[in-house]
Each structure stands twice: as C-alpha cells, then as structure tokens.
Amino acid sequence: MITVIPDIHADPQRLEATLSATDGQLAFLGDFIDGGQGACDHTVLTRVRGLIDAGAVAVMGNHELNALLFHRGLRADSPKNRNQHRSFLEAFGFATPEAMAWTDWFLTLPLWLDLDGLRLAHACWSIPDIATVAARRPDGRLQESDLAEIGAESTPFGRAVKRIVSGPEVTLPAGYAFRDHKGDLRTEVRLAWWRNDAATYREAALSVPDVAALPDVPLPAGVAAEIYPADAAPVLVGHYKMTGTPHVSGSAASIDYLEAPCAYRWDGEEVLNAERLSKI
C-alpha cells in the first residue's frame, strides 16, 4: 500500500488531517511551502522532513524549485513572486542561512519517482522530458550547477525541468485567444495531458473559463504527443487545484483538490480507481 498525498502548501492542519486518514508507505507530491492565511512553512517542512527521514518519499514541486531559484537570484524579485512566496519569506527571510539550508534540502527531492508500477511527479509525467533530464541526472535529482540553466529556461534540459514541475502549455492557433479567471487575455493554454481521450484543443484545455473561445479542431501531432498513453503505468500528480468532486480513472490523474482534500491509496492496481481515494 502506498498513500499518495498532494500539495500541502504550508498548512499544518491539512497535513495532520491527511496523515490521520492514511496508512502504508507515504508518498508526497511536493509543494510543501507557500501557503495562505494560517500557513506555517517551518512546521510543515520539519514534519515532512522527519517523515522522509523515517521512510516516506517525495517529489519536488514547482514552489520548491521556484524557492531554489529565488534565493539564488535566479528568479525575479518581483512583487508577484514575493507574494507567492510570502509565507516562506516570513518564516525564514530572504537568502538567510536558514532559507538556504531548506532550499538546499529541496535539492534532495527528485523530480519524479517510479515506485514499482506507480509513477509520481508534481505536475507532469512527460516521457520525453523525463528522458531529457535523466540523460544528465538519472535519479531525477537536480544539482546546484543546473539551476542557472533552469531559471533561464535556455536549454532543452531547463525547459524539461520546468514542464515536469509546472505542466505543459501549448500555443493556440493564430487568431485564437481566451480570457483567464483573472480576465487576462492569453494565447497559450494549459494542457490536461492526462486526458488520453482528448483529441481537440477544447477537450485537452485546462483552466479555461469558456472553452468555446478555443478552436474545436484536432490537436497537431506535436501537441498530441504530450498526451499520456492510455496503456502506460498509472501516474498521479498534484499542482492543478482541481475543482468539483475528487475523481480519478484511467492511467493518469491530478489529485490536488483544494476545496475537497484527498489522498490516493494505491495497492498495485494497473488502472486508477476512484474508490481508492480517501477524502480528508
């Protein structure tokens, strides 16, 4: 039995409630830091690190990667980025010895895990991107020397790392755009890469308030190649702040339900099953 736990975001109550409803081997999907009201990065990090030292496993989230970059001057020190990182900064400060020690620990977290039939990543199990990173870092663990390249997204390696922790986005055909939830006009759309029955932009789009704004045409071959194969090993991710009733099926799914916390109890099944979800 492996219990998979999605994003905690510095919420000690959510963490303890989740732990009380789980059993077996623990596997975390990253994003331990950077919470909202009531966040306590220190409490969550200390608890999770203790669990990992005792045998739990975890992958790196985009917030851990962003913190690595931010405290090394490789991510813009903008109001937006400081706001996203506020609770960590309030707990540890900017580039202080404690902040640097915790971000050093983030480097021990791999970008992906393959647990004898169950695959885990924070945002995307991209077969080509994982192959690109594994050619240099076979265990998926980054090194300090990789960070400048990742921050600049200047190479295939750097871009592959970003997609694994943040998910793929695709550019819409010329002439198409949509308004996001904040009203901003966008020409790139998040791809729900786990929907292996998605064949069009509308079916594969994620976080689009009005999918009618998107072209109802087949995905080009290069984009369709990002969709996870239906016959591949099951994979679970977090990251996406899913809405509605938690649900999984098929070969891949996000279990990051912000308003309906859950965990997934995997017991060797080859197809994900909603009955294996534990509501918190």
XYZ file of N, CA and C in Angstrom:
840
model
N 0.836 -1.194 0.000
C 0.000 0.000 0.000
C 0.874 1.247 0.000
N 0.617 2.149 -0.931
C 1.278 3.449 -0.974
C 0.198 4.515 -0.930
N 0.272 5.408 0.043
C -0.680 6.509 0.128
C -0.030 7.758 -0.447
N -0.648 8.308 -1.490
C -0.096 9.460 -2.213
C -0.807 10.723 -1.738
N -0.019 11.709 -1.303
C -0.535 12.927 -0.684
C -0.176 14.131 -1.549
N -1.179 14.880 -2.027
C -0.893 16.037 -2.880
C -0.484 17.265 -2.070
N -0.409 18.394 -2.730
C 0.118 19.664 -2.235
C -0.417 20.017 -0.840
N 0.501 20.368 0.058
C 0.145 20.766 1.424
C 0.166 22.289 1.583
N 1.064 22.958 0.912
C 1.173 24.428 0.927
C 1.142 24.997 2.350
N 2.075 24.504 3.162
C 2.345 25.096 4.482
C 1.143 25.103 5.412
N 0.225 24.165 5.230
C -0.985 24.083 6.049
C -0.840 22.922 7.038
N -0.437 23.206 8.285
C -0.225 22.116 9.242
C -1.488 21.318 9.531
N -2.643 21.973 9.593
C -3.885 21.262 9.882
C -4.224 20.287 8.754
N -4.075 20.740 7.522
C -4.335 19.845 6.392
C -3.364 18.655 6.415
N -2.109 18.927 6.722
C -1.124 17.848 6.771
C -1.489 16.812 7.825
N -1.789 17.268 9.036
C -2.089 16.313 10.105
C -3.401 15.575 9.842
N -4.400 16.256 9.299
C -5.652 15.583 8.960
C -5.428 14.523 7.894
N -4.574 14.843 6.935
C -4.264 13.873 5.880
C -3.532 12.673 6.461
N -2.555 12.921 7.301
C -1.790 11.820 7.883
C -2.669 10.912 8.736
N -3.657 11.491 9.419
C -4.526 10.685 10.277
C -5.469 9.798 9.473
N -5.635 10.106 8.177
C -6.552 9.340 7.327
C -5.809 8.429 6.360
N -4.503 8.226 6.577
C -3.699 7.445 5.639
C -3.013 6.293 6.352
N -2.527 5.362 5.550
C -1.735 4.257 6.090
C -0.775 3.772 5.015
N 0.121 2.859 5.398
C 1.090 2.331 4.452
C 2.215 3.306 4.168
N 2.968 3.027 3.126
C 4.051 3.895 2.673
C 3.501 5.254 2.263
N 4.134 6.334 2.710
C 3.695 7.683 2.363
C 4.512 8.223 1.194
N 3.822 8.839 0.244
C 4.483 9.452 -0.902
C 3.872 10.826 -1.127
N 4.688 11.875 -1.070
C 4.223 13.254 -1.211
C 4.500 13.766 -2.618
N 3.600 14.619 -3.114
C 3.702 15.161 -4.463
C 4.284 16.570 -4.514
N 4.941 17.011 -3.439
C 5.610 18.304 -3.456
C 4.706 19.469 -3.111
N 5.242 20.683 -3.302
C 4.575 21.929 -2.893
C 4.224 21.899 -1.410
N 5.256 21.816 -0.601
C 5.088 21.850 0.857
C 4.982 23.274 1.388
N 5.440 24.245 0.624
C 5.618 25.608 1.122
C 4.630 26.574 0.472
N 4.701 27.857 0.925
C 3.987 28.967 0.278
C 2.472 28.821 0.414
N 1.989 29.045 1.627
C 0.554 28.938 1.879
C -0.102 30.283 2.094
N -1.381 30.228 2.398
C -2.162 31.430 2.645
C -2.291 31.710 4.127
N -3.453 32.199 4.532
C -3.691 32.547 5.930
C -3.509 31.323 6.814
N -2.791 31.485 7.919
C -2.555 30.377 8.837
C -1.417 29.469 8.431
N -0.695 29.824 7.372
C 0.400 28.982 6.895
C 1.537 28.963 7.908
N 2.204 27.822 7.980
C 3.403 27.710 8.813
C 4.395 26.804 8.086
N 5.231 27.427 7.277
C 6.195 26.676 6.480
C 7.139 25.864 7.363
N 7.577 26.454 8.470
C 8.529 25.763 9.341
C 7.925 24.481 9.901
N 6.700 24.551 10.388
C 6.053 23.365 10.964
C 5.889 22.261 9.927
N 5.411 22.620 8.751
C 5.176 21.621 7.706
C 6.489 21.022 7.226
N 7.472 21.861 6.950
C 8.746 21.337 6.458
C 9.414 20.420 7.480
N 9.394 20.821 8.738
C 10.021 19.995 9.770
C 9.319 18.645 9.881
N 7.997 18.653 9.850
C 7.222 17.411 9.948
C 7.473 16.509 8.748
N 7.417 17.087 7.542
C 7.603 16.285 6.339
C 9.028 15.741 6.260
N 9.997 16.560 6.605
C 11.382 16.067 6.552
C 11.580 14.907 7.518
N 10.955 14.989 8.685
C 11.037 13.881 9.632
C 10.417 12.607 9.071
N 9.288 12.749 8.376
C 8.634 11.586 7.774
C 9.496 10.980 6.671
N 10.140 11.840 5.877
C 11.009 11.344 4.812
C 12.233 10.656 5.404
N 12.778 11.219 6.452
C 13.909 10.566 7.121
C 13.522 9.197 7.659
N 12.223 9.038 7.986
C 11.739 7.775 8.541
C 11.253 6.799 7.464
N 11.327 7.195 6.176
C 10.979 6.257 5.123
C 9.967 6.712 4.101
N 9.306 7.864 4.326
C 8.406 8.392 3.300
C 9.225 8.865 2.102
N 8.551 9.046 0.970
C 9.214 9.562 -0.229
C 8.460 10.787 -0.722
N 9.120 11.584 -1.564
C 8.503 12.812 -2.059
C 9.174 13.240 -3.346
N 8.422 13.982 -4.167
C 8.992 14.625 -5.341
C 8.995 16.136 -5.125
N 9.761 16.828 -5.930
C 9.855 18.279 -5.850
C 8.676 18.935 -6.570
N 8.110 19.977 -5.942
C 7.063 20.759 -6.580
C 7.615 22.025 -7.212
N 6.773 22.711 -7.963
C 7.238 23.951 -8.592
C 7.556 25.024 -7.564
N 6.890 25.006 -6.400
C 7.202 26.011 -5.383
C 8.571 25.759 -4.761
N 8.954 24.503 -4.593
C 10.311 24.217 -4.110
C 11.349 24.656 -5.143
N 11.102 24.361 -6.411
C 12.036 24.790 -7.451
C 12.109 26.311 -7.517
N 10.965 26.983 -7.462
C 10.965 28.451 -7.500
C 11.737 29.032 -6.326
N 11.614 28.407 -5.142
C 12.359 28.885 -3.976
C 13.864 28.721 -4.187
N 14.262 27.590 -4.749
C 15.681 27.389 -5.059
C 16.206 28.522 -5.938
N 15.445 28.865 -6.957
C 15.868 29.904 -7.887
C 15.827 31.290 -7.242
N 14.750 31.574 -6.503
C 14.542 32.899 -5.923
C 15.659 33.269 -4.960
N 16.038 32.343 -4.093
C 17.032 32.652 -3.060
C 18.456 32.633 -3.603
N 18.617 32.314 -4.873
C 19.928 32.376 -5.524
C 19.983 33.461 -6.596
N 18.969 34.333 -6.601
C 18.950 35.429 -7.554
C 18.683 35.008 -8.982
N 18.056 33.843 -9.163
C 17.801 33.314 -10.496
C 16.325 33.379 -10.868
N 15.522 33.964 -10.000
C 14.101 34.201 -10.252
C 13.824 35.641 -9.883
N 13.057 36.340 -10.690
C 12.854 37.773 -10.495
C 12.307 38.083 -9.109
N 12.889 39.097 -8.474
C 12.423 39.561 -7.161
C 11.324 40.599 -7.392
N 10.196 40.123 -7.894
C 9.072 40.993 -8.250
C 8.004 40.926 -7.170
N 7.101 41.905 -7.113
C 6.003 41.834 -6.140
C 5.176 40.552 -6.290
N 4.912 40.140 -7.524
C 4.140 38.914 -7.753
C 4.851 37.699 -7.166
N 6.137 37.564 -7.423
C 6.873 36.404 -6.932
C 7.032 36.443 -5.418
N 7.234 37.636 -4.857
C 7.314 37.735 -3.397
C 5.978 37.380 -2.745
N 4.880 37.783 -3.364
C 3.570 37.458 -2.804
C 3.324 35.954 -2.824
N 3.681 35.297 -3.898
C 3.514 33.845 -3.975
C 4.366 33.125 -2.932
N 5.484 33.731 -2.570
C 6.470 33.103 -1.681
C 6.420 33.698 -0.270
N 5.355 34.447 0.021
C 5.316 35.272 1.227
C 5.490 34.473 2.516
N 4.764 33.368 2.672
C 4.815 32.664 3.965
C 6.199 32.077 4.217
N 6.884 31.623 3.182
C 8.253 31.125 3.366
C 9.180 32.272 3.761
N 9.042 33.409 3.090
C 9.874 34.562 3.423
C 9.614 35.046 4.844
N 8.355 35.025 5.274
C 8.039 35.429 6.648
C 8.649 34.464 7.656
N 8.740 33.194 7.299
C 9.287 32.196 8.216
C 10.811 32.235 8.273
N 11.454 32.433 7.115
C 12.902 32.241 7.052
C 13.692 33.432 6.528
N 13.001 34.436 5.935
C 13.709 35.564 5.357
C 14.267 35.236 3.983
N 14.927 36.242 3.392
C 15.471 36.087 2.050
C 16.951 35.724 2.103
N 17.279 34.564 1.551
C 18.667 34.108 1.422
C 19.409 34.073 2.756
N 18.669 33.924 3.856
C 19.305 33.756 5.162
C 19.910 32.349 5.241
N 20.776 32.104 6.221
C 21.310 30.747 6.353
C 20.214 29.682 6.472
N 19.119 29.992 7.187
C 18.050 29.008 7.339
C 17.320 28.793 6.018
N 17.050 29.885 5.299
C 16.399 29.754 3.995
C 17.263 28.954 3.038
N 18.553 29.200 3.046
C 19.442 28.474 2.146
C 19.549 27.001 2.545
N 19.509 26.721 3.835
C 19.580 25.328 4.280
C 18.357 24.553 3.820
N 17.169 25.177 3.947
C 15.966 24.480 3.495
C 15.952 24.319 1.987
N 16.375 25.336 1.250
C 16.381 25.185 -0.202
C 17.442 24.176 -0.638
N 18.539 24.078 0.091
C 19.500 23.004 -0.186
C 18.828 21.641 -0.035
N 17.986 21.512 0.992
C 17.285 20.237 1.200
C 16.337 19.942 0.043
N 15.765 20.970 -0.554
C 14.874 20.739 -1.700
C 15.602 20.003 -2.828
N 16.906 20.205 -2.932
C 17.665 19.515 -3.972
C 17.730 18.004 -3.753
N 17.398 17.532 -2.566
C 17.382 16.084 -2.326
C 16.106 15.441 -2.848
N 15.113 16.261 -3.225
C 13.838 15.734 -3.702
C 13.926 15.492 -5.206
N 13.652 14.285 -5.684
C 13.702 14.035 -7.120
C 12.531 14.680 -7.846
N 12.678 14.851 -9.143
C 11.595 15.404 -9.952
C 10.515 14.373 -10.226
N 10.845 13.097 -10.147
C 9.864 12.032 -10.400
C 10.265 10.793 -9.611
N 9.298 9.909 -9.427
C 9.521 8.612 -8.790
C 8.746 7.548 -9.548
N 9.355 6.403 -9.745
C 8.690 5.237 -10.317
C 8.749 4.145 -9.267
N 7.592 3.881 -8.619
C 7.547 3.005 -7.445
C 6.980 1.633 -7.817
N 7.729 0.902 -8.619
C 7.333 -0.469 -8.965
C 5.911 -0.542 -9.508
N 5.614 0.337 -10.468
C 4.306 0.280 -11.104
C 3.466 1.518 -10.916
N 3.834 2.393 -10.011
C 3.136 3.665 -9.819
C 4.123 4.795 -10.057
N 3.748 5.712 -10.927
C 4.612 6.841 -11.249
C 4.102 8.115 -10.572
N 5.030 8.915 -10.069
C 4.679 10.157 -9.383
C 5.518 11.303 -9.924
N 4.871 12.447 -10.153
C 5.546 13.703 -10.467
C 4.667 14.810 -9.914
N 5.204 16.017 -9.827
C 4.375 17.090 -9.277
C 3.305 17.538 -10.252
N 3.678 17.783 -11.518
C 2.713 18.349 -12.462
C 2.569 17.556 -13.748
N 3.620 16.864 -14.196
C 3.507 16.192 -15.497
C 4.499 15.049 -15.602
N 3.991 13.866 -15.957
C 4.878 12.764 -16.325
C 5.006 12.815 -17.848
N 5.991 13.558 -18.289
C 6.270 13.699 -19.715
C 7.398 12.746 -20.069
N 7.094 11.747 -20.853
C 8.108 10.746 -21.195
C 9.322 11.382 -21.873
N 9.146 12.267 -22.877
C 10.339 12.889 -23.474
C 11.084 13.826 -22.529
N 10.370 14.577 -21.697
C 11.054 15.489 -20.779
C 11.834 14.718 -19.717
N 11.263 13.651 -19.203
C 11.973 12.849 -18.210
C 13.210 12.217 -18.838
N 13.108 11.786 -20.081
C 14.271 11.231 -20.768
C 15.368 12.282 -20.914
N 14.973 13.525 -21.219
C 15.954 14.609 -21.366
C 16.685 14.865 -20.058
N 15.947 14.937 -18.954
C 16.578 15.197 -17.661
C 17.394 13.989 -17.214
N 16.858 12.778 -17.418
C 17.536 11.557 -16.956
C 18.855 11.327 -17.677
N 19.006 11.861 -18.879
C 20.279 11.705 -19.585
C 21.422 12.361 -18.807
N 21.099 13.406 -18.025
C 22.111 14.066 -17.196
C 21.993 13.669 -15.733
N 20.766 13.569 -15.241
C 20.506 13.254 -13.828
C 19.619 12.006 -13.762
N 20.220 10.816 -13.827
C 19.423 9.583 -13.925
C 18.429 9.368 -12.788
N 18.742 9.872 -11.593
C 17.827 9.686 -10.462
C 16.828 10.825 -10.325
N 16.851 11.791 -11.256
C 15.897 12.897 -11.218
C 16.215 13.967 -10.204
N 17.371 13.900 -9.563
C 17.743 14.899 -8.561
C 18.654 15.956 -9.194
N 18.240 17.202 -9.047
C 18.998 18.295 -9.631
C 20.234 18.603 -8.798
N 21.186 19.284 -9.436
C 22.381 19.769 -8.763
C 22.385 21.296 -8.799
N 23.111 21.882 -7.888
C 23.222 23.342 -7.839
C 23.645 23.909 -9.191
N 24.509 23.208 -9.878
C 25.035 23.700 -11.155
C 23.980 23.731 -12.259
N 22.838 23.074 -12.048
C 21.766 23.077 -13.048
C 20.876 24.308 -12.964
N 20.917 25.036 -11.852
C 19.857 25.989 -11.551
C 19.831 27.199 -12.472
N 20.994 27.740 -12.833
C 21.006 28.914 -13.715
C 20.356 28.579 -15.052
N 20.638 27.419 -15.557
C 20.071 26.957 -16.831
C 18.556 26.790 -16.735
N 18.098 26.297 -15.587
C 16.654 26.104 -15.388
C 15.965 27.464 -15.255
N 16.578 28.355 -14.490
C 15.985 29.669 -14.301
C 15.837 30.422 -15.610
N 16.796 30.272 -16.495
C 16.755 30.962 -17.782
C 15.901 30.236 -18.805
N 15.571 28.963 -18.537
C 14.846 28.117 -19.496
C 15.499 28.220 -20.878
N 16.825 28.174 -20.860
C 17.596 28.472 -22.064
C 17.997 27.232 -22.854
N 17.700 26.059 -22.326
C 18.115 24.814 -22.976
C 16.980 23.805 -22.895
N 17.037 22.744 -23.708
C 16.038 21.676 -23.578
C 15.987 21.093 -22.166
N 17.139 20.962 -21.511
C 17.164 20.458 -20.135
C 16.385 21.388 -19.212
N 16.658 22.693 -19.261
C 15.975 23.639 -18.387
C 14.488 23.673 -18.629
N 14.087 23.648 -19.881
C 12.661 23.669 -20.201
C 11.981 22.370 -19.792
N 12.676 21.244 -19.899
C 12.102 19.964 -19.491
C 11.837 19.942 -17.990
N 12.769 20.455 -17.203
C 12.571 20.512 -15.749
C 11.332 21.338 -15.419
N 11.194 22.503 -16.048
C 10.049 23.370 -15.778
C 8.724 22.681 -16.123
N 8.678 21.924 -17.222
C 7.424 21.259 -17.588
C 7.070 20.143 -16.622
N 8.063 19.435 -16.104
C 7.788 18.354 -15.162
C 7.143 18.899 -13.890
N 7.590 20.068 -13.411
C 7.051 20.611 -12.159
C 5.910 21.593 -12.361
N 5.723 22.103 -13.584
C 4.682 23.106 -13.820
C 3.666 22.704 -14.871
N 3.923 21.661 -15.627
C 2.987 21.193 -16.632
C 3.176 21.872 -17.969
N 2.717 21.228 -19.044
C 2.890 21.793 -20.378
C 1.837 22.838 -20.715
N 2.247 23.828 -21.496
C 1.327 24.776 -22.105
C 1.548 24.745 -23.609
N 0.475 24.960 -24.358
C 0.580 24.948 -25.817
C 0.042 26.259 -26.369
N 0.644 26.707 -27.452
C 0.205 27.938 -28.113
C -0.993 27.634 -28.998
N -2.010 28.466 -28.880
C -3.201 28.297 -29.708
C -2.909 28.684 -31.156
N -3.683 28.164 -32.092
C -3.511 28.578 -33.487
C -3.690 30.098 -33.633
N -3.082 30.637 -34.655
C -3.140 32.089 -34.903
C -4.587 32.568 -34.944
N -4.835 33.690 -34.261
C -6.170 34.279 -34.251
C -7.023 33.881 -33.071
N -6.549 32.938 -32.249
C -7.329 32.479 -31.098
C -6.697 32.951 -29.784
N -7.555 33.314 -28.842
C -7.132 33.709 -27.502
C -8.318 33.520 -26.566
N -8.062 33.556 -25.261
C -9.144 33.428 -24.287
C -8.824 34.277 -23.065
N -9.868 34.595 -22.300
C -9.705 35.320 -21.045
C -9.615 34.311 -19.909
N -8.568 34.433 -19.075
C -8.446 33.519 -17.944
C -9.330 33.979 -16.787
N -9.219 33.311 -15.640
C -10.091 33.615 -14.497
C -9.857 35.024 -13.943
N -8.699 35.624 -14.248
C -8.413 36.987 -13.799
C -8.761 38.020 -14.859
N -9.251 37.553 -16.009
C -9.598 38.465 -17.080
C -8.468 38.792 -18.023
N -7.294 38.189 -17.810
C -6.152 38.442 -18.687
C -6.317 37.665 -19.986
N -5.912 38.277 -21.085
C -6.011 37.642 -22.401
C -4.784 36.751 -22.610
N -5.038 35.506 -22.998
C -3.951 34.543 -23.169
C -4.031 33.854 -24.526
N -2.872 33.559 -25.063
C -2.794 32.811 -26.319
C -2.159 31.441 -26.116
N -1.786 31.132 -24.859
C -1.288 29.801 -24.521
C -2.228 29.169 -23.515
N -2.433 27.877 -23.625
C -3.382 27.185 -22.767
C -2.697 26.012 -22.074
N -3.060 25.804 -20.813
C -2.574 24.631 -20.099
C -3.162 23.365 -20.716
N -2.334 22.347 -20.777
C -2.752 21.090 -21.384
C -3.038 20.059 -20.297
N -4.266 19.514 -20.310
C -4.608 18.414 -19.396
C -4.060 17.125 -20.008
N -2.765 16.941 -19.862
C -2.030 15.875 -20.546
C -2.480 14.474 -20.137
N -3.192 14.371 -19.003
C -3.639 13.058 -18.532
C -4.939 12.594 -19.200
N -5.595 13.470 -19.920
C -6.844 13.101 -20.591
C -6.517 12.393 -21.903
N -6.292 11.080 -21.820
C -5.809 10.384 -23.007
C -6.887 10.161 -24.068
N -8.129 10.607 -23.794
C -9.162 10.571 -24.832
C -9.350 11.943 -25.488
N -8.547 12.932 -25.080
C -8.671 14.277 -25.636
C -8.048 14.332 -27.025
N -8.808 14.848 -27.975
C -8.324 14.915 -29.357
C -8.301 16.337 -29.907
N -9.010 17.275 -29.242
C -9.088 18.650 -29.736
C -8.583 19.622 -28.671
N -8.352 20.867 -29.091
C -7.931 21.897 -28.142
C -8.948 22.041 -27.012
N -10.227 22.009 -27.344
C -11.250 22.178 -26.317
C -11.233 21.034 -25.318
N -11.030 19.826 -25.791
C -11.050 18.660 -24.905
C -9.801 18.588 -24.034
N -8.696 19.093 -24.530
C -7.426 18.985 -23.810
C -7.110 20.208 -22.958
N -7.897 21.269 -23.061
C -7.603 22.511 -22.353
C -7.922 22.399 -20.875
N -7.157 23.114 -20.074
C -7.336 23.127 -18.626
C -7.388 24.577 -18.155
N -8.265 24.849 -17.179
C -8.362 26.172 -16.555
C -8.765 27.260 -17.545
N -9.670 26.929 -18.448
C -10.207 27.901 -19.396
C -11.673 28.130 -19.042
N -12.059 29.346 -18.607
C -13.450 29.583 -18.189
C -14.478 29.304 -19.275
N -14.141 29.637 -20.522
C -15.082 29.444 -21.635
C -14.356 28.714 -22.762
N -14.488 27.382 -22.790
C -13.756 26.611 -23.807
C -14.266 26.901 -25.208
N -15.442 27.521 -25.327
C -15.946 27.871 -26.648
C -15.045 28.886 -27.351
N -14.190 29.569 -26.586
C -13.252 30.512 -27.184
C -12.104 29.803 -27.887
N -11.963 28.502 -27.643
C -10.865 27.743 -28.232
C -11.308 27.085 -29.529
N -10.357 26.798 -30.409
C -10.720 26.131 -31.664
C -11.135 24.682 -31.415
N -12.213 24.280 -32.040
C -12.690 22.901 -31.910
C -12.114 22.073 -33.063
N -10.792 22.006 -33.066
C -10.079 21.300 -34.131
C -9.086 20.331 -33.503
N -8.669 19.299 -34.241
C -7.746 18.309 -33.676
C -6.417 18.935 -33.247
N -5.850 18.391 -32.201
C -4.519 18.807 -31.768
C -3.497 18.417 -32.823
N -2.534 19.278 -33.108
C -1.468 18.885 -34.033
C -0.651 17.740 -33.442
N 0.058 17.030 -34.294
C 0.767 15.825 -33.868
C 1.735 16.099 -32.719
N 2.447 17.233 -32.794
C 3.408 17.536 -31.741
C 2.768 17.741 -30.387
N 1.581 18.330 -30.362
C 0.856 18.536 -29.105
C 0.224 17.227 -28.641
N -0.362 16.490 -29.562
C -0.993 15.211 -29.209
C 0.009 14.262 -28.582
N 1.281 14.398 -28.947
C 2.315 13.530 -28.381
C 2.527 13.775 -26.892
N 2.059 14.917 -26.382
C 2.176 15.219 -24.955
C 1.157 14.447 -24.116
N 0.104 13.937 -24.736
C -0.947 13.232 -24.002
C -0.415 11.890 -23.521
N -0.679 11.576 -22.259
C -0.133 10.356 -21.659
C -0.826 9.126 -22.236
N -0.087 8.092 -22.595
C -0.695 6.912 -23.216
C -1.658 6.185 -22.281
N -2.756 5.722 -22.843
C -3.776 5.035 -22.049
C -3.286 3.718 -21.486
N -2.298 3.089 -22.142
C -1.827 1.780 -21.701
C -0.537 1.849 -20.883
N -0.136 3.062 -20.494
C 1.082 3.224 -19.699
C 0.791 2.993 -18.217
N 1.839 2.871 -17.418
C 1.694 2.667 -15.976
C 0.953 3.840 -15.349
N 0.176 3.604 -14.288
C -0.571 4.696 -13.658
C 0.354 5.771 -13.097
N -0.078 7.023 -13.226
C 0.698 8.148 -12.730
C -0.235 9.110 -12.012
N 0.233 9.639 -10.873
C -0.508 10.628 -10.099
C 0.325 11.895 -9.960
N -0.365 13.039 -10.065
C 0.269 14.339 -9.885
C -0.609 15.197 -8.984
N -0.076 16.346 -8.564
C -0.840 17.340 -7.814
C -1.001 18.583 -8.670
N -0.676 19.761 -8.094
C -0.410 21.006 -8.813
C -1.605 21.784 -9.340
N -2.665 21.136 -9.821
C -3.607 21.821 -10.701
C -4.821 22.452 -10.017
N -4.962 22.324 -8.706
C -6.101 22.927 -7.999
C -7.414 22.557 -8.687
N -7.661 21.270 -8.763
C -8.849 20.754 -9.411
C -10.100 21.177 -8.637
N -11.230 21.234 -9.322
C -12.492 21.609 -8.695
C -13.480 20.463 -8.804
N -14.565 20.566 -8.021
C -15.594 19.534 -8.053
C -15.276 18.382 -7.126
N -15.948 17.264 -7.349
C -15.759 16.074 -6.535
C -14.509 15.334 -6.989
N -13.616 14.994 -6.057
C -12.406 14.274 -6.463
C -12.732 13.005 -7.236
N -11.997 12.817 -8.320
C -12.248 11.665 -9.173
C -10.970 11.296 -9.909
N -10.740 10.015 -10.073
C -9.643 9.530 -10.900
C -10.157 8.368 -11.733
N -9.508 8.137 -12.868
C -9.804 6.972 -13.692
C -8.707 6.850 -14.730
N -8.631 5.702 -15.352
C -7.663 5.517 -16.419
C -6.238 5.409 -15.923
N -5.312 6.000 -16.691
C -3.895 5.801 -16.406
C -3.226 6.978 -15.703
N -3.888 8.145 -15.636
C -3.245 9.313 -15.039
C -4.283 10.278 -14.502
N -3.919 11.012 -13.438
C -4.864 11.961 -12.847
C -4.140 12.906 -11.902
N -4.728 14.098 -11.717
C -4.321 15.008 -10.650
C -5.238 14.797 -9.462
N -4.658 14.735 -8.262
C -5.465 14.582 -7.045
C -5.369 15.821 -6.157
N -5.000 16.965 -6.745
C -4.892 18.214 -5.993
C -6.236 18.931 -6.014
N -7.087 18.602 -5.046
C -8.407 19.228 -4.920
C -8.374 20.167 -3.720
N -8.271 21.454 -3.996
C -8.066 22.439 -2.939
C -9.228 22.473 -1.952
N -10.460 22.422 -2.457
C -11.635 22.536 -1.595
C -12.138 21.189 -1.089
N -11.583 20.102 -1.585
C -12.004 18.756 -1.162
C -10.762 17.880 -1.018
N -9.956 18.139 0.021
C -8.685 17.424 0.151
C -8.868 15.907 0.133
N -7.917 15.241 -0.490
C -7.983 13.791 -0.566
C -6.572 13.236 -0.693
N -6.462 11.925 -0.585
C -5.230 11.200 -0.857
C -5.623 9.946 -1.632
N -4.649 9.334 -2.276
C -4.938 8.131 -3.061
C -4.173 6.961 -2.464
N -4.894 5.866 -2.199
C -4.293 4.660 -1.604
C -4.104 3.626 -2.716
N -2.865 3.518 -3.175
C -2.554 2.625 -4.297
C -2.117 1.264 -3.771
N -2.717 0.213 -4.326
C -2.425 -1.132 -3.848
C -2.094 -2.063 -5.009
N -1.416 -1.507 -6.011
C -0.947 -2.327 -7.107
C -1.825 -2.349 -8.335
N -2.971 -1.641 -8.305
C -3.870 -1.670 -9.461
C -3.217 -0.999 -10.675
N -3.506 -1.524 -11.849
C -2.943 -1.012 -13.091
C -3.770 0.122 -13.682
N -5.003 0.272 -13.217
C -5.890 1.353 -13.657
C -6.357 2.108 -12.416
N -6.250 3.434 -12.446
C -6.664 4.236 -11.299
C -8.157 4.067 -11.044
N -8.506 4.030 -9.763
C -9.879 3.727 -9.364
C -10.331 4.738 -8.323
N -11.442 5.418 -8.573
C -11.950 6.438 -7.656
C -12.230 5.888 -6.268
N -12.493 4.597 -6.149
C -12.756 4.003 -4.848
C -11.504 3.984 -3.967
N -10.355 4.215 -4.555
C -9.104 4.228 -3.785
C -8.807 5.616 -3.221
N -9.646 6.594 -3.527
C -9.461 7.936 -2.963
C -9.943 7.987 -1.536
N -9.164 8.584 -0.661
C -9.552 8.813 0.725
C -9.828 10.299 0.900
N -11.046 10.663 1.255
C -11.372 12.061 1.500
C -10.869 12.456 2.885
N -10.379 13.679 2.969
C -9.793 14.169 4.226
C -10.804 15.050 4.965
